[in-house]
Amino acid sequence: MASTVTTSKDSAATSRPGYGRLLRTRGAWTFLLPGFAARQPFAMLTLSIVLLVQHTTGSYGAAGAVAAVTGVSMALFAPYSGRLADRHGQRAVLVPGVLVHTVAGLALTALALTDAPLWALFAAAVPTGASVPQIGPMVRARWGVRLKGSPLLTTAAAFESVTDEFTFVVGPLLATALCTAVDPAAGLLTEAALTLVGGLLFAAQKGTQPETGRDGHARVEHVSALRVPGVRVLIVTFLGIGSVFGGMQVSLAAFTESIGEPGLNGVLYGVFAAGNMLSGIACGAIAWKTAPQRRLVIGYTALALTASALWTAHSALLLAGLGLLVGMCIAPALITGYTLVENLVPAGARTEAFTWLTGAVALGQAAAVTVAGQLEDRLWGGAGFLVPMAGTVLALATLLALRSRLATPPRGRTVARGVGHRESVAVD
């Protein structure tokens, strides 16, 4: 593995970073293809739950609450999954996780179809969310091993954001088509099946997973990535991004139903995700000279401004245009945040750090789904769009106040007590 890392780093250093060189990294395709298949269900899960439970209960509030429990459960358990993957290897965590998720998803579907009480749906939603496989963070951790010290790391972060957003173009469209044209339960059933097959295929790629303390020659001290101050700031910013995803999912579904065009839901969400994907492609193709901390502040300001305009849309066409702009502002913030993790967090805690950020998005999404669902039930169609505005504005205020904590520490200096591969040393 060491020779592979060296080869990738040396070759990248002699050329301008770009997607072509990134995709020629040795061994990359062995985890990229199964990783793409395994992360696709994640983009289907929340919307599939919302559409199924709303169909069986008639309430967006109930549907949003069940989806929120799933998201909160994932947010709480994802960092522990990442920490276990750092310590014991990704395969050891992934295989039992996908099995549990498949069973829990099937149980939630059966309970919803049999008109089980709401508390029973909540009970099934907990293991469904807790066992969501953290494929995105695991793929990012594999890139970190392959590209250690390479300028291609920013390109890899952009590529992963584009991949995530491509799944959010396909996932909602697929979930909506299955739930509206086939059966309300078809989306969640397909999600469970894809998780099982894709997750097991990804777990089988043992050769590219990061080394653990058991594999390596040097002992790596495992301490929570949460102790790095910059990670805590990024968690807040990603909570705001999650509020956009959650608010959009519920509010678009309610808006399209209110105008008598429920089939437009997946199309409008696909436009939003397409904007995210296109800006992600552009971000990865640019050789940035601006410091990532500054890029994050600028990008997040644009996100807050565009998200604040969503609630004013009164037509599908205007909403599509605003959704496209919001999506274009999300990718730069996500990419820069993940790039900062590579700079702030030691390798032995990066999978956990990535899962904290993924969990923050899920938690923000869960809260947004709950609040937006209540607003849609009690106020006007489209009132849920107030949630992305509130979430991003509050997160931006936090980011501006604490942005100094995102500064990359000098080499040789520990970023938090007990975190890293070295003994703490005095720095003059």
PDB file of N, CA and C in Angstrom, residues 140 153-154 156-158 160-161 228 230-239 241 283 288 291-300 329-345 350 353-358 361 399 405-406 408:
ATOM      1  N   ARG A 140     -14.335   8.331   1.143  1.00  0.00           N
ATOM      2  CA  ARG A 140     -13.451   9.481   1.348  1.00  0.00           C
ATOM      3  C   ARG A 140     -12.197   9.081   2.124  1.00  0.00           C
ATOM      4  N   LEU A 153      -6.306  15.855  -3.423  1.00  0.00           N
ATOM      5  CA  LEU A 153      -7.276  15.639  -2.359  1.00  0.00           C
ATOM      6  C   LEU A 153      -8.501  16.541  -2.520  1.00  0.00           C
ATOM      7  N   THR A 154      -8.292  17.804  -2.903  1.00  0.00           N
ATOM      8  CA  THR A 154      -9.431  18.694  -3.132  1.00  0.00           C
ATOM      9  C   THR A 154     -10.269  18.207  -4.303  1.00  0.00           C
ATOM     10  N   ALA A 156     -10.553  15.109  -5.226  1.00  0.00           N
ATOM     11  CA  ALA A 156     -11.273  13.932  -4.741  1.00  0.00           C
ATOM     12  C   ALA A 156     -12.493  14.343  -3.926  1.00  0.00           C
ATOM     13  N   ALA A 157     -12.351  15.385  -3.085  1.00  0.00           N
ATOM     14  CA  ALA A 157     -13.497  15.862  -2.309  1.00  0.00           C
ATOM     15  C   ALA A 157     -14.605  16.356  -3.234  1.00  0.00           C
ATOM     16  N   ALA A 158     -14.215  17.058  -4.298  1.00  0.00           N
ATOM     17  CA  ALA A 158     -15.206  17.523  -5.266  1.00  0.00           C
ATOM     18  C   ALA A 158     -15.859  16.355  -5.991  1.00  0.00           C
ATOM     19  N   GLU A 160     -16.294  13.355  -4.917  1.00  0.00           N
ATOM     20  CA  GLU A 160     -17.222  12.672  -4.021  1.00  0.00           C
ATOM     21  C   GLU A 160     -18.508  13.470  -3.837  1.00  0.00           C
ATOM     22  N   SER A 161     -18.392  14.791  -3.794  1.00  0.00           N
ATOM     23  CA  SER A 161     -19.594  15.609  -3.696  1.00  0.00           C
ATOM     24  C   SER A 161     -20.453  15.446  -4.944  1.00  0.00           C
ATOM     25  N   VAL A 228     -11.281  17.903  17.995  1.00  0.00           N
ATOM     26  CA  VAL A 228     -10.666  18.921  17.136  1.00  0.00           C
ATOM     27  C   VAL A 228     -11.643  20.096  17.022  1.00  0.00           C
ATOM     28  N   GLY A 230     -12.011  22.618  15.036  1.00  0.00           N
ATOM     29  CA  GLY A 230     -12.540  22.898  13.711  1.00  0.00           C
ATOM     30  C   GLY A 230     -13.636  21.940  13.287  1.00  0.00           C
ATOM     31  N   VAL A 231     -13.565  20.697  13.733  1.00  0.00           N
ATOM     32  CA  VAL A 231     -14.608  19.723  13.402  1.00  0.00           C
ATOM     33  C   VAL A 231     -15.940  20.150  13.997  1.00  0.00           C
ATOM     34  N   ARG A 232     -15.909  20.683  15.198  1.00  0.00           N
ATOM     35  CA  ARG A 232     -17.155  21.121  15.838  1.00  0.00           C
ATOM     36  C   ARG A 232     -17.800  22.280  15.068  1.00  0.00           C
ATOM     37  N   VAL A 233     -16.973  23.175  14.529  1.00  0.00           N
ATOM     38  CA  VAL A 233     -17.506  24.269  13.711  1.00  0.00           C
ATOM     39  C   VAL A 233     -18.121  23.719  12.425  1.00  0.00           C
ATOM     40  N   LEU A 234     -17.431  22.772  11.812  1.00  0.00           N
ATOM     41  CA  LEU A 234     -17.945  22.176  10.578  1.00  0.00           C
ATOM     42  C   LEU A 234     -19.252  21.433  10.827  1.00  0.00           C
ATOM     43  N   ILE A 235     -19.398  20.815  11.983  1.00  0.00           N
ATOM     44  CA  ILE A 235     -20.642  20.107  12.306  1.00  0.00           C
ATOM     45  C   ILE A 235     -21.823  21.078  12.272  1.00  0.00           C
ATOM     46  N   VAL A 236     -21.633  22.275  12.847  1.00  0.00           N
ATOM     47  CA  VAL A 236     -22.718  23.263  12.843  1.00  0.00           C
ATOM     48  C   VAL A 236     -23.056  23.688  11.410  1.00  0.00           C
ATOM     49  N   THR A 237     -22.038  23.922  10.603  1.00  0.00           N
ATOM     50  CA  THR A 237     -22.304  24.335   9.223  1.00  0.00           C
ATOM     51  C   THR A 237     -23.012  23.235   8.440  1.00  0.00           C
ATOM     52  N   PHE A 238     -22.658  21.999   8.704  1.00  0.00           N
ATOM     53  CA  PHE A 238     -23.308  20.889   8.003  1.00  0.00           C
ATOM     54  C   PHE A 238     -24.726  20.650   8.526  1.00  0.00           C
ATOM     55  N   LEU A 239     -24.995  21.011   9.767  1.00  0.00           N
ATOM     56  CA  LEU A 239     -26.382  20.973  10.260  1.00  0.00           C
ATOM     57  C   LEU A 239     -27.259  21.898   9.413  1.00  0.00           C
ATOM     58  N   ILE A 241     -26.723  22.759   6.306  1.00  0.00           N
ATOM     59  CA  ILE A 241     -26.905  22.127   4.994  1.00  0.00           C
ATOM     60  C   ILE A 241     -27.986  21.047   5.073  1.00  0.00           C
ATOM     61  N   CYS A 283     -16.163  22.996  -9.131  1.00  0.00           N
ATOM     62  CA  CYS A 283     -15.235  23.183  -8.008  1.00  0.00           C
ATOM     63  C   CYS A 283     -14.032  22.260  -8.117  1.00  0.00           C
ATOM     64  N   TRP A 288      -7.687  25.948  -6.895  1.00  0.00           N
ATOM     65  CA  TRP A 288      -8.001  27.036  -5.977  1.00  0.00           C
ATOM     66  C   TRP A 288      -6.742  27.641  -5.366  1.00  0.00           C
ATOM     67  N   ALA A 291      -7.765  30.462   0.338  1.00  0.00           N
ATOM     68  CA  ALA A 291      -7.742  29.566   1.485  1.00  0.00           C
ATOM     69  C   ALA A 291      -9.110  28.913   1.670  1.00  0.00           C
ATOM     70  N   PRO A 292      -9.150  27.626   2.047  1.00  0.00           N
ATOM     71  CA  PRO A 292     -10.444  26.939   2.174  1.00  0.00           C
ATOM     72  C   PRO A 292     -11.367  27.572   3.205  1.00  0.00           C
ATOM     73  N   GLN A 293     -10.811  28.139   4.291  1.00  0.00           N
ATOM     74  CA  GLN A 293     -11.667  28.782   5.279  1.00  0.00           C
ATOM     75  C   GLN A 293     -12.450  29.937   4.654  1.00  0.00           C
ATOM     76  N   ARG A 294     -11.758  30.723   3.835  1.00  0.00           N
ATOM     77  CA  ARG A 294     -12.432  31.853   3.191  1.00  0.00           C
ATOM     78  C   ARG A 294     -13.451  31.368   2.162  1.00  0.00           C
ATOM     79  N   ARG A 295     -13.106  30.322   1.429  1.00  0.00           N
ATOM     80  CA  ARG A 295     -14.056  29.771   0.449  1.00  0.00           C
ATOM     81  C   ARG A 295     -15.331  29.299   1.142  1.00  0.00           C
ATOM     82  N   LEU A 296     -15.173  28.708   2.316  1.00  0.00           N
ATOM     83  CA  LEU A 296     -16.345  28.212   3.036  1.00  0.00           C
ATOM     84  C   LEU A 296     -17.256  29.360   3.455  1.00  0.00           C
ATOM     85  N   VAL A 297     -16.673  30.442   3.957  1.00  0.00           N
ATOM     86  CA  VAL A 297     -17.476  31.589   4.380  1.00  0.00           C
ATOM     87  C   VAL A 297     -18.219  32.195   3.195  1.00  0.00           C
ATOM     88  N   ILE A 298     -17.520  32.379   2.074  1.00  0.00           N
ATOM     89  CA  ILE A 298     -18.149  32.978   0.895  1.00  0.00           C
ATOM     90  C   ILE A 298     -19.263  32.070   0.364  1.00  0.00           C
ATOM     91  N   GLY A 299     -18.958  30.788   0.219  1.00  0.00           N
ATOM     92  CA  GLY A 299     -19.960  29.862  -0.302  1.00  0.00           C
ATOM     93  C   GLY A 299     -21.169  29.734   0.598  1.00  0.00           C
ATOM     94  N   TYR A 300     -20.935  29.752   1.908  1.00  0.00           N
ATOM     95  CA  TYR A 300     -22.059  29.579   2.835  1.00  0.00           C
ATOM     96  C   TYR A 300     -22.932  30.827   2.880  1.00  0.00           C
ATOM     97  N   CYS A 329     -25.109  26.354  -4.641  1.00  0.00           N
ATOM     98  CA  CYS A 329     -24.389  26.918  -3.499  1.00  0.00           C
ATOM     99  C   CYS A 329     -24.007  25.866  -2.468  1.00  0.00           C
ATOM    100  N   ILE A 330     -24.678  24.720  -2.472  1.00  0.00           N
ATOM    101  CA  ILE A 330     -24.390  23.699  -1.468  1.00  0.00           C
ATOM    102  C   ILE A 330     -23.058  23.009  -1.738  1.00  0.00           C
ATOM    103  N   ALA A 331     -22.799  22.645  -2.981  1.00  0.00           N
ATOM    104  CA  ALA A 331     -21.594  21.870  -3.301  1.00  0.00           C
ATOM    105  C   ALA A 331     -20.303  22.535  -2.836  1.00  0.00           C
ATOM    106  N   PRO A 332     -20.089  23.828  -3.091  1.00  0.00           N
ATOM    107  CA  PRO A 332     -18.838  24.436  -2.614  1.00  0.00           C
ATOM    108  C   PRO A 332     -18.660  24.332  -1.106  1.00  0.00           C
ATOM    109  N   ALA A 333     -19.759  24.485  -0.360  1.00  0.00           N
ATOM    110  CA  ALA A 333     -19.664  24.389   1.096  1.00  0.00           C
ATOM    111  C   ALA A 333     -19.315  22.960   1.529  1.00  0.00           C
ATOM    112  N   LEU A 334     -19.962  21.978   0.924  1.00  0.00           N
ATOM    113  CA  LEU A 334     -19.676  20.581   1.267  1.00  0.00           C
ATOM    114  C   LEU A 334     -18.241  20.212   0.914  1.00  0.00           C
ATOM    115  N   ILE A 335     -17.819  20.556  -0.281  1.00  0.00           N
ATOM    116  CA  ILE A 335     -16.476  20.196  -0.745  1.00  0.00           C
ATOM    117  C   ILE A 335     -15.414  20.826   0.142  1.00  0.00           C
ATOM    118  N   THR A 336     -15.583  22.099   0.447  1.00  0.00           N
ATOM    119  CA  THR A 336     -14.597  22.786   1.274  1.00  0.00           C
ATOM    120  C   THR A 336     -14.568  22.212   2.682  1.00  0.00           C
ATOM    121  N   GLY A 337     -15.732  21.869   3.214  1.00  0.00           N
ATOM    122  CA  GLY A 337     -15.768  21.271   4.546  1.00  0.00           C
ATOM    123  C   GLY A 337     -15.026  19.954   4.612  1.00  0.00           C
ATOM    124  N   TYR A 338     -15.251  19.093   3.625  1.00  0.00           N
ATOM    125  CA  TYR A 338     -14.547  17.808   3.608  1.00  0.00           C
ATOM    126  C   TYR A 338     -13.048  17.995   3.366  1.00  0.00           C
ATOM    127  N   THR A 339     -12.679  19.007   2.576  1.00  0.00           N
ATOM    128  CA  THR A 339     -11.259  19.286   2.359  1.00  0.00           C
ATOM    129  C   THR A 339     -10.595  19.730   3.654  1.00  0.00           C
ATOM    130  N   LEU A 340     -11.289  20.533   4.439  1.00  0.00           N
ATOM    131  CA  LEU A 340     -10.740  20.986   5.712  1.00  0.00           C
ATOM    132  C   LEU A 340     -10.518  19.825   6.680  1.00  0.00           C
ATOM    133  N   VAL A 341     -11.364  18.802   6.613  1.00  0.00           N
ATOM    134  CA  VAL A 341     -11.157  17.626   7.467  1.00  0.00           C
ATOM    135  C   VAL A 341      -9.811  16.985   7.175  1.00  0.00           C
ATOM    136  N   GLU A 342      -9.461  16.887   5.900  1.00  0.00           N
ATOM    137  CA  GLU A 342      -8.174  16.304   5.526  1.00  0.00           C
ATOM    138  C   GLU A 342      -7.016  17.087   6.140  1.00  0.00           C
ATOM    139  N   ASN A 343      -7.184  18.410   6.302  1.00  0.00           N
ATOM    140  CA  ASN A 343      -6.127  19.235   6.855  1.00  0.00           C
ATOM    141  C   ASN A 343      -6.116  19.271   8.373  1.00  0.00           C
ATOM    142  N   LEU A 344      -7.284  19.138   8.991  1.00  0.00           N
ATOM    143  CA  LEU A 344      -7.400  19.332  10.433  1.00  0.00           C
ATOM    144  C   LEU A 344      -7.282  18.054  11.250  1.00  0.00           C
ATOM    145  N   VAL A 345      -7.660  16.920  10.662  1.00  0.00           N
ATOM    146  CA  VAL A 345      -7.821  15.687  11.432  1.00  0.00           C
ATOM    147  C   VAL A 345      -6.771  14.659  11.026  1.00  0.00           C
ATOM    148  N   ARG A 350     -10.078  10.077  10.664  1.00  0.00           N
ATOM    149  CA  ARG A 350     -10.793  10.748   9.587  1.00  0.00           C
ATOM    150  C   ARG A 350     -12.131  10.107   9.246  1.00  0.00           C
ATOM    151  N   ALA A 353     -14.415  11.483  11.629  1.00  0.00           N
ATOM    152  CA  ALA A 353     -14.698  12.897  11.351  1.00  0.00           C
ATOM    153  C   ALA A 353     -15.683  13.038  10.197  1.00  0.00           C
ATOM    154  N   PHE A 354     -15.478  12.259   9.136  1.00  0.00           N
ATOM    155  CA  PHE A 354     -16.398  12.312   8.008  1.00  0.00           C
ATOM    156  C   PHE A 354     -17.809  11.894   8.424  1.00  0.00           C
ATOM    157  N   THR A 355     -17.909  10.884   9.308  1.00  0.00           N
ATOM    158  CA  THR A 355     -19.238  10.450   9.734  1.00  0.00           C
ATOM    159  C   THR A 355     -19.893  11.475  10.651  1.00  0.00           C
ATOM    160  N   TRP A 356     -19.099  12.242  11.413  1.00  0.00           N
ATOM    161  CA  TRP A 356     -19.683  13.336  12.189  1.00  0.00           C
ATOM    162  C   TRP A 356     -20.344  14.341  11.247  1.00  0.00           C
ATOM    163  N   LEU A 357     -19.681  14.658  10.147  1.00  0.00           N
ATOM    164  CA  LEU A 357     -20.251  15.609   9.197  1.00  0.00           C
ATOM    165  C   LEU A 357     -21.472  15.026   8.491  1.00  0.00           C
ATOM    166  N   THR A 358     -21.373  13.764   8.082  1.00  0.00           N
ATOM    167  CA  THR A 358     -22.528  13.101   7.467  1.00  0.00           C
ATOM    168  C   THR A 358     -23.686  13.027   8.451  1.00  0.00           C
ATOM    169  N   VAL A 361     -25.410  16.379   8.772  1.00  0.00           N
ATOM    170  CA  VAL A 361     -26.365  16.601   7.683  1.00  0.00           C
ATOM    171  C   VAL A 361     -27.657  15.835   7.951  1.00  0.00           C
ATOM    172  N   LEU A 399     -20.653  30.152  11.925  1.00  0.00           N
ATOM    173  CA  LEU A 399     -19.429  30.045  11.132  1.00  0.00           C
ATOM    174  C   LEU A 399     -18.629  31.343  11.161  1.00  0.00           C
ATOM    175  N   ARG A 405     -11.256  28.940  14.121  1.00  0.00           N
ATOM    176  CA  ARG A 405     -10.966  27.574  14.541  1.00  0.00           C
ATOM    177  C   ARG A 405     -10.739  26.629  13.363  1.00  0.00           C
ATOM    178  N   LEU A 406     -11.005  27.117  12.156  1.00  0.00           N
ATOM    179  CA  LEU A 406     -10.797  26.291  10.968  1.00  0.00           C
ATOM    180  C   LEU A 406      -9.395  26.443  10.400  1.00  0.00           C
ATOM    181  N   THR A 408      -5.706  25.800   9.631  1.00  0.00           N
ATOM    182  CA  THR A 408      -4.914  24.571   9.647  1.00  0.00           C
ATOM    183  C   THR A 408      -3.734  24.726  10.595  1.00  0.00           C
TER     184      THR A 408
END
